[in-house]
Amino acid sequence: MSEIKNRDRILEAIDQLRRRKARPDAERICNFLLRRFGVDSQDTIADLERLVEEDIVIKVEYKGNISYRNAAKWSRFAMYNKNKEEGFTGSIYGSLNSEGTSSLLSSAVAELIIHEPDYLDFGVPGTELEKYMQEKDSVRFTKKYLDVILQRELNSGNIVKLENGNYSLADHPVPSNPNVINNADNNETVKMLKIDSPNSSQVSEEEQNQTSELNANVNVTSPKAEDVNNKNDDNMHDGKEETLETNVAASVSTEGYRDGAKRKRSKKVFFDPSDIHIPTRKRGRPVGATSKNKDKDAGKSNIAITKAETDKGFCYLCMNQGQDRRGQFEKLISCKDCTNKVHPSCIDSGKEGASSSHWQCVQCKTCAVCIETIDKGPLMVCCCCSESYHPSCHDPKLPDETRSSEFVCSRCIPPATRSYYGMDAQIDDRIPDVSGWSVEQVSKYLEEQGYPVQAAVFRDHDIDGPSLLLMKRSDVLIGLHLKLGPALKIYGQVKKLQIRQSDPALLWP
DNA sequence: TGATGCGCACACT
DNA sequence: AGTGTGCGCATCA
C-alpha cells in the first residue's frame, strides 16, 4: 500500500471533501493535492487510479457523477464488497470486479476494517475474524472450516497474514477483473455492475450456496454510467441544468437506475415564528478560522493537531495508535460528536465521562446548565450520568477542591444527601475502589456477590473498573441485554461501586 | 475568485 | 425511519 506516493494525501483529500460536504471527485482531489502539497494533477490521477485498483479508494457513481470513497471509512464498503462477491446489486453503488477467488472471508475482513479502521493498519486478529464469521453462521463456520477457507484465501493472495499474526486484505489483489467497464473516451476505469452471469466466477461451492438465494434469477445489464459522467459542474451552471439533469435521469433510469440527479430546490421563503432561536453558527468559514490564524492560536492548533492525529487512529489521550497505556492492543472508540478517538482504558473516568458507545471528548462536552463548553471554564463530569457542569453552574456550586473523578451531580444524588457536596458523606471503605480493576476483577467481584451470569456478561462486554464507573443506568438496563429483573439488581451493584456507598436512598433515589 | 461551512433535499438501506 | 451524500448558497480571505 505504502508505495503509492500520494496515498495518504488522496485519502486526506477525500476525507476533507466529505467533511466539507463537497463531492470527492477527481477534480477536487487533484485541486486539493495541488494546492496543499503541490502534487501535479496527472500524478494525482495516476495514484488515484492505483488506489482504486487496490480497493483503498472506491470509485462509485452517485447521483449521476463519479465520487471517490475512502474504503476504510466508507460505511457501505461492506455492501460494495458483498456485491462484488455475489455479482449482484440493485443500487448505483453496485460494483463488481470479482476476482473469482475473492470470498466471504475477504468481505469479512473488509467489513471488520470498516467497523474498526485501525485494523487497516495492524490487521484483523484471527479471533475477531472467527467470531465475526461464527456470528454469521456458527454451524457452517466451524473453526476447522474457517482454517481451510482462510488458508485458501491466503494461498490465493486475497488475504495476507501480517507479521503480528493478524489478517489484512492483500495490497495487490489478483487483477483479473473481467467485468470492469473501461471507458475508451477518458481512459477511466470504473468498477461497475455487470451481472449477466453472477456466478460465473470460480466461487467455491460452499460460498455459492451461501449466496445463491440472493443471486437467483438476477440478470441486470450494466449501465454505461460513464457516458453521463462527463457532465461536470460547469455544465451544471451554464443554464442547461434542467435539460442535462433530465437527460441524466432519462439515461440512467432507462438502465434500471433511480434518478440520481438532484433537483434545484426553491428558496425557503416562509417565515415560521417558531424559527426564532439562537443562531447556531454563521455559514461559511468561522471568523479567524484561516489556517494562519489557527496556527497563531496555540490552543486551537493543539486541538487541530490532536484531531489530525486521531483521524489516523491515534488515541486522543495517550497518543498511541494501536496499543493502550498498558502496551496492549485495544480498539479505539470515537467521540460521538467529532473524530477524536480513545482507548477505553485510557479514559479517565472523572474527566472525560465516557461509555464505550457514548463517549464524548472534552472539547465537545457542554455544560448541562449553560450549554457552554470547556472554553468557559473547566467542566466537572458526573461519574454516574456523564453530564458535565461548570462548578459555578452546578446547583449547588461545587467547591474548588471537588475532584472530578469523584463528582456525582445533584441529579444523581437525592436532595437528602446533598451533604455529599459538603464532603461530609463518608465513603464506605467496605466497598472496593474499582477504578483500577481489570475485566477479570470486575467479573470475579460480581460472581462473589452472587451474580455469576451477569458476571459473565460483564466479562463478555470487556467491562473493567474504569468502564464500570462510567456505566449509566441505560447501559446496564438496556446495553447488556439482560432481563429487567437481574439488570436492576446488577445496576444496584454497579451504582454501589460507583459511589462507594450502600445507602439504599442513594442507590435507589 | 477560490476555499470553506452547512442547510436541506435526495438517495439508499 | 435512519443515515449517507452532495448541491447550492453564504461567507470569508
mmCIF file with all atom_site columns, N, CA and C in Angstrom, chain A residues 196-233:
data_model
loop_
_atom_site.group_PDB
_atom_site.id
_atom_site.type_symbol
_atom_site.label_atom_id
_atom_site.label_alt_id
_atom_site.label_comp_id
_atom_site.label_asym_id
_atom_site.label_entity_id
_atom_site.label_seq_id
_atom_site.pdbx_PDB_ins_code
_atom_site.Cartn_x
_atom_site.Cartn_y
_atom_site.Cartn_z
_atom_site.occupancy
_atom_site.B_iso_or_equiv
_atom_site.pdbx_formal_charge
_atom_site.auth_seq_id
_atom_site.auth_comp_id
_atom_site.auth_asym_id
_atom_site.auth_atom_id
_atom_site.pdbx_PDB_model_num
ATOM 1   N N  . ASP A 1 196 ? -24.481 -10.228 -15.917 1.00 0.00 ? 196 ASP A N  1
ATOM 2   C CA . ASP A 1 196 ? -25.027 -11.194 -16.842 1.00 0.00 ? 196 ASP A CA 1
ATOM 3   C C  . ASP A 1 196 ? -24.885 -12.606 -16.309 1.00 0.00 ? 196 ASP A C  1
ATOM 4   N N  . SER A 1 197 ? -23.809 -12.833 -15.624 1.00 0.00 ? 197 SER A N  1
ATOM 5   C CA . SER A 1 197 ? -23.581 -14.175 -15.086 1.00 0.00 ? 197 SER A CA 1
ATOM 6   C C  . SER A 1 197 ? -23.021 -14.061 -13.691 1.00 0.00 ? 197 SER A C  1
ATOM 7   N N  . PRO A 1 198 ? -23.910 -13.883 -12.786 1.00 0.00 ? 198 PRO A N  1
ATOM 8   C CA . PRO A 1 198 ? -23.480 -13.606 -11.426 1.00 0.00 ? 198 PRO A CA 1
ATOM 9   C C  . PRO A 1 198 ? -22.554 -14.648 -10.840 1.00 0.00 ? 198 PRO A C  1
ATOM 10  N N  . ASN A 1 199 ? -22.747 -15.848 -11.185 1.00 0.00 ? 199 ASN A N  1
ATOM 11  C CA . ASN A 1 199 ? -21.941 -16.880 -10.558 1.00 0.00 ? 199 ASN A CA 1
ATOM 12  C C  . ASN A 1 199 ? -20.935 -17.483 -11.513 1.00 0.00 ? 199 ASN A C  1
ATOM 13  N N  . SER A 1 200 ? -20.591 -16.688 -12.489 1.00 0.00 ? 200 SER A N  1
ATOM 14  C CA . SER A 1 200 ? -19.683 -17.237 -13.469 1.00 0.00 ? 200 SER A CA 1
ATOM 15  C C  . SER A 1 200 ? -18.270 -17.387 -12.920 1.00 0.00 ? 200 SER A C  1
ATOM 16  N N  . SER A 1 201 ? -17.981 -16.646 -11.886 1.00 0.00 ? 201 SER A N  1
ATOM 17  C CA . SER A 1 201 ? -16.648 -16.743 -11.328 1.00 0.00 ? 201 SER A CA 1
ATOM 18  C C  . SER A 1 201 ? -16.499 -18.042 -10.568 1.00 0.00 ? 201 SER A C  1
ATOM 19  N N  . GLN A 1 202 ? -15.246 -18.316 -10.219 1.00 0.00 ? 202 GLN A N  1
ATOM 20  C CA . GLN A 1 202 ? -14.963 -19.610 -9.618  1.00 0.00 ? 202 GLN A CA 1
ATOM 21  C C  . GLN A 1 202 ? -15.172 -19.587 -8.116  1.00 0.00 ? 202 GLN A C  1
ATOM 22  N N  . VAL A 1 203 ? -16.250 -19.055 -7.701  1.00 0.00 ? 203 VAL A N  1
ATOM 23  C CA . VAL A 1 203 ? -16.541 -19.060 -6.279  1.00 0.00 ? 203 VAL A CA 1
ATOM 24  C C  . VAL A 1 203 ? -16.773 -20.503 -5.851  1.00 0.00 ? 203 VAL A C  1
ATOM 25  N N  . SER A 1 204 ? -16.277 -20.803 -4.688  1.00 0.00 ? 204 SER A N  1
ATOM 26  C CA . SER A 1 204 ? -16.380 -22.180 -4.232  1.00 0.00 ? 204 SER A CA 1
ATOM 27  C C  . SER A 1 204 ? -17.830 -22.595 -4.053  1.00 0.00 ? 204 SER A C  1
ATOM 28  N N  . GLU A 1 205 ? -18.020 -23.888 -4.037  1.00 0.00 ? 205 GLU A N  1
ATOM 29  C CA . GLU A 1 205 ? -19.370 -24.402 -3.922  1.00 0.00 ? 205 GLU A CA 1
ATOM 30  C C  . GLU A 1 205 ? -20.030 -23.935 -2.626  1.00 0.00 ? 205 GLU A C  1
ATOM 31  N N  . GLU A 1 206 ? -19.226 -23.979 -1.562  1.00 0.00 ? 206 GLU A N  1
ATOM 32  C CA . GLU A 1 206 ? -19.779 -23.573 -0.275  1.00 0.00 ? 206 GLU A CA 1
ATOM 33  C C  . GLU A 1 206 ? -20.226 -22.125 -0.330  1.00 0.00 ? 206 GLU A C  1
ATOM 34  N N  . GLU A 1 207 ? -19.381 -21.287 -0.926  1.00 0.00 ? 207 GLU A N  1
ATOM 35  C CA . GLU A 1 207 ? -19.706 -19.878 -0.978  1.00 0.00 ? 207 GLU A CA 1
ATOM 36  C C  . GLU A 1 207 ? -20.902 -19.619 -1.875  1.00 0.00 ? 207 GLU A C  1
ATOM 37  N N  . GLN A 1 208 ? -20.978 -20.400 -2.925  1.00 0.00 ? 208 GLN A N  1
ATOM 38  C CA . GLN A 1 208 ? -22.133 -20.232 -3.795  1.00 0.00 ? 208 GLN A CA 1
ATOM 39  C C  . GLN A 1 208 ? -23.419 -20.569 -3.083  1.00 0.00 ? 208 GLN A C  1
ATOM 40  N N  . ASN A 1 209 ? -23.342 -21.606 -2.254  1.00 0.00 ? 209 ASN A N  1
ATOM 41  C CA . ASN A 1 209 ? -24.533 -21.970 -1.503  1.00 0.00 ? 209 ASN A CA 1
ATOM 42  C C  . ASN A 1 209 ? -24.996 -20.794 -0.662  1.00 0.00 ? 209 ASN A C  1
ATOM 43  N N  . GLN A 1 210 ? -24.002 -20.125 -0.090  1.00 0.00 ? 210 GLN A N  1
ATOM 44  C CA . GLN A 1 210 ? -24.326 -19.003 0.779   1.00 0.00 ? 210 GLN A CA 1
ATOM 45  C C  . GLN A 1 210 ? -24.996 -17.874 0.017   1.00 0.00 ? 210 GLN A C  1
ATOM 46  N N  . THR A 1 211 ? -24.577 -17.681 -1.209  1.00 0.00 ? 211 THR A N  1
ATOM 47  C CA . THR A 1 211 ? -25.042 -16.507 -1.921  1.00 0.00 ? 211 THR A CA 1
ATOM 48  C C  . THR A 1 211 ? -26.140 -16.791 -2.929  1.00 0.00 ? 211 THR A C  1
ATOM 49  N N  . SER A 1 212 ? -26.416 -18.046 -3.159  1.00 0.00 ? 212 SER A N  1
ATOM 50  C CA . SER A 1 212 ? -27.299 -18.361 -4.271  1.00 0.00 ? 212 SER A CA 1
ATOM 51  C C  . SER A 1 212 ? -28.681 -17.761 -4.121  1.00 0.00 ? 212 SER A C  1
ATOM 52  N N  . GLU A 1 213 ? -29.144 -17.687 -2.872  1.00 0.00 ? 213 GLU A N  1
ATOM 53  C CA . GLU A 1 213 ? -30.503 -17.176 -2.720  1.00 0.00 ? 213 GLU A CA 1
ATOM 54  C C  . GLU A 1 213 ? -30.600 -15.731 -3.145  1.00 0.00 ? 213 GLU A C  1
ATOM 55  N N  . LEU A 1 214 ? -29.519 -15.031 -2.994  1.00 0.00 ? 214 LEU A N  1
ATOM 56  C CA . LEU A 1 214 ? -29.536 -13.634 -3.390  1.00 0.00 ? 214 LEU A CA 1
ATOM 57  C C  . LEU A 1 214 ? -29.316 -13.465 -4.884  1.00 0.00 ? 214 LEU A C  1
ATOM 58  N N  . ASN A 1 215 ? -28.597 -14.394 -5.432  1.00 0.00 ? 215 ASN A N  1
ATOM 59  C CA . ASN A 1 215 ? -28.257 -14.277 -6.841  1.00 0.00 ? 215 ASN A CA 1
ATOM 60  C C  . ASN A 1 215 ? -29.367 -14.758 -7.762  1.00 0.00 ? 215 ASN A C  1
ATOM 61  N N  . ALA A 1 216 ? -30.293 -15.479 -7.180  1.00 0.00 ? 216 ALA A N  1
ATOM 62  C CA . ALA A 1 216 ? -31.264 -16.168 -8.003  1.00 0.00 ? 216 ALA A CA 1
ATOM 63  C C  . ALA A 1 216 ? -31.950 -15.245 -8.997  1.00 0.00 ? 216 ALA A C  1
ATOM 64  N N  . ASN A 1 217 ? -31.916 -15.647 -10.241 1.00 0.00 ? 217 ASN A N  1
ATOM 65  C CA . ASN A 1 217 ? -32.673 -15.002 -11.307 1.00 0.00 ? 217 ASN A CA 1
ATOM 66  C C  . ASN A 1 217 ? -32.334 -13.543 -11.535 1.00 0.00 ? 217 ASN A C  1
ATOM 67  N N  . VAL A 1 218 ? -31.198 -13.129 -11.076 1.00 0.00 ? 218 VAL A N  1
ATOM 68  C CA . VAL A 1 218 ? -30.814 -11.742 -11.303 1.00 0.00 ? 218 VAL A CA 1
ATOM 69  C C  . VAL A 1 218 ? -30.138 -11.624 -12.651 1.00 0.00 ? 218 VAL A C  1
ATOM 70  N N  . ASN A 1 219 ? -30.602 -10.733 -13.441 1.00 0.00 ? 219 ASN A N  1
ATOM 71  C CA . ASN A 1 219 ? -29.956 -10.514 -14.726 1.00 0.00 ? 219 ASN A CA 1
ATOM 72  C C  . ASN A 1 219 ? -30.133 -9.062  -15.115 1.00 0.00 ? 219 ASN A C  1
ATOM 73  N N  . VAL A 1 220 ? -29.202 -8.278  -14.718 1.00 0.00 ? 220 VAL A N  1
ATOM 74  C CA . VAL A 1 220 ? -29.288 -6.841  -14.941 1.00 0.00 ? 220 VAL A CA 1
ATOM 75  C C  . VAL A 1 220 ? -28.171 -6.427  -15.875 1.00 0.00 ? 220 VAL A C  1
ATOM 76  N N  . THR A 1 221 ? -28.478 -5.529  -16.752 1.00 0.00 ? 221 THR A N  1
ATOM 77  C CA . THR A 1 221 ? -27.466 -5.047  -17.676 1.00 0.00 ? 221 THR A CA 1
ATOM 78  C C  . THR A 1 221 ? -26.710 -3.899  -17.046 1.00 0.00 ? 221 THR A C  1
ATOM 79  N N  . SER A 1 222 ? -25.442 -3.884  -17.282 1.00 0.00 ? 222 SER A N  1
ATOM 80  C CA . SER A 1 222 ? -24.634 -2.827  -16.706 1.00 0.00 ? 222 SER A CA 1
ATOM 81  C C  . SER A 1 222 ? -24.915 -1.486  -17.360 1.00 0.00 ? 222 SER A C  1
ATOM 82  N N  . PRO A 1 223 ? -25.092 -0.480  -16.573 1.00 0.00 ? 223 PRO A N  1
ATOM 83  C CA . PRO A 1 223 ? -25.292 0.839   -17.141 1.00 0.00 ? 223 PRO A CA 1
ATOM 84  C C  . PRO A 1 223 ? -23.959 1.448   -17.521 1.00 0.00 ? 223 PRO A C  1
ATOM 85  N N  . LYS A 1 224 ? -23.924 2.085   -18.628 1.00 0.00 ? 224 LYS A N  1
ATOM 86  C CA . LYS A 1 224 ? -22.697 2.784   -19.008 1.00 0.00 ? 224 LYS A CA 1
ATOM 87  C C  . LYS A 1 224 ? -22.739 4.174   -18.392 1.00 0.00 ? 224 LYS A C  1
ATOM 88  N N  . ALA A 1 225 ? -22.651 4.140   -17.126 1.00 0.00 ? 225 ALA A N  1
ATOM 89  C CA . ALA A 1 225 ? -22.839 5.400   -16.417 1.00 0.00 ? 225 ALA A CA 1
ATOM 90  C C  . ALA A 1 225 ? -21.807 6.431   -16.813 1.00 0.00 ? 225 ALA A C  1
ATOM 91  N N  . GLU A 1 226 ? -20.659 5.977   -17.223 1.00 0.00 ? 226 GLU A N  1
ATOM 92  C CA . GLU A 1 226 ? -19.621 6.926   -17.594 1.00 0.00 ? 226 GLU A CA 1
ATOM 93  C C  . GLU A 1 226 ? -20.066 7.829   -18.732 1.00 0.00 ? 226 GLU A C  1
ATOM 94  N N  . ASP A 1 227 ? -20.981 7.341   -19.508 1.00 0.00 ? 227 ASP A N  1
ATOM 95  C CA . ASP A 1 227 ? -21.446 8.152   -20.622 1.00 0.00 ? 227 ASP A CA 1
ATOM 96  C C  . ASP A 1 227 ? -22.010 9.476   -20.155 1.00 0.00 ? 227 ASP A C  1
ATOM 97  N N  . VAL A 1 228 ? -22.555 9.436   -18.973 1.00 0.00 ? 228 VAL A N  1
ATOM 98  C CA . VAL A 1 228 ? -23.139 10.671  -18.489 1.00 0.00 ? 228 VAL A CA 1
ATOM 99  C C  . VAL A 1 228 ? -22.256 11.351  -17.459 1.00 0.00 ? 228 VAL A C  1
ATOM 100 N N  . ASN A 1 229 ? -21.160 10.748  -17.176 1.00 0.00 ? 229 ASN A N  1
ATOM 101 C CA . ASN A 1 229 ? -20.342 11.304  -16.109 1.00 0.00 ? 229 ASN A CA 1
ATOM 102 C C  . ASN A 1 229 ? -19.520 12.486  -16.547 1.00 0.00 ? 229 ASN A C  1
ATOM 103 N N  . ASN A 1 230 ? -19.386 12.655  -17.823 1.00 0.00 ? 230 ASN A N  1
ATOM 104 C CA . ASN A 1 230 ? -18.605 13.793  -18.271 1.00 0.00 ? 230 ASN A CA 1
ATOM 105 C C  . ASN A 1 230 ? -19.339 15.094  -18.032 1.00 0.00 ? 230 ASN A C  1
ATOM 106 N N  . LYS A 1 231 ? -20.574 14.950  -17.676 1.00 0.00 ? 231 LYS A N  1
ATOM 107 C CA . LYS A 1 231 ? -21.309 16.137  -17.244 1.00 0.00 ? 231 LYS A CA 1
ATOM 108 C C  . LYS A 1 231 ? -20.631 16.628  -15.975 1.00 0.00 ? 231 LYS A C  1
ATOM 109 N N  . ASN A 1 232 ? -20.138 17.828  -16.002 1.00 0.00 ? 232 ASN A N  1
ATOM 110 C CA . ASN A 1 232 ? -19.439 18.282  -14.815 1.00 0.00 ? 232 ASN A CA 1
ATOM 111 C C  . ASN A 1 232 ? -20.106 19.520  -14.259 1.00 0.00 ? 232 ASN A C  1
ATOM 112 N N  . ASP A 1 233 ? -19.478 20.058  -13.262 1.00 0.00 ? 233 ASP A N  1
ATOM 113 C CA . ASP A 1 233 ? -20.076 21.197  -12.583 1.00 0.00 ? 233 ASP A CA 1
ATOM 114 C C  . ASP A 1 233 ? -20.277 22.383  -13.496 1.00 0.00 ? 233 ASP A C  1
#
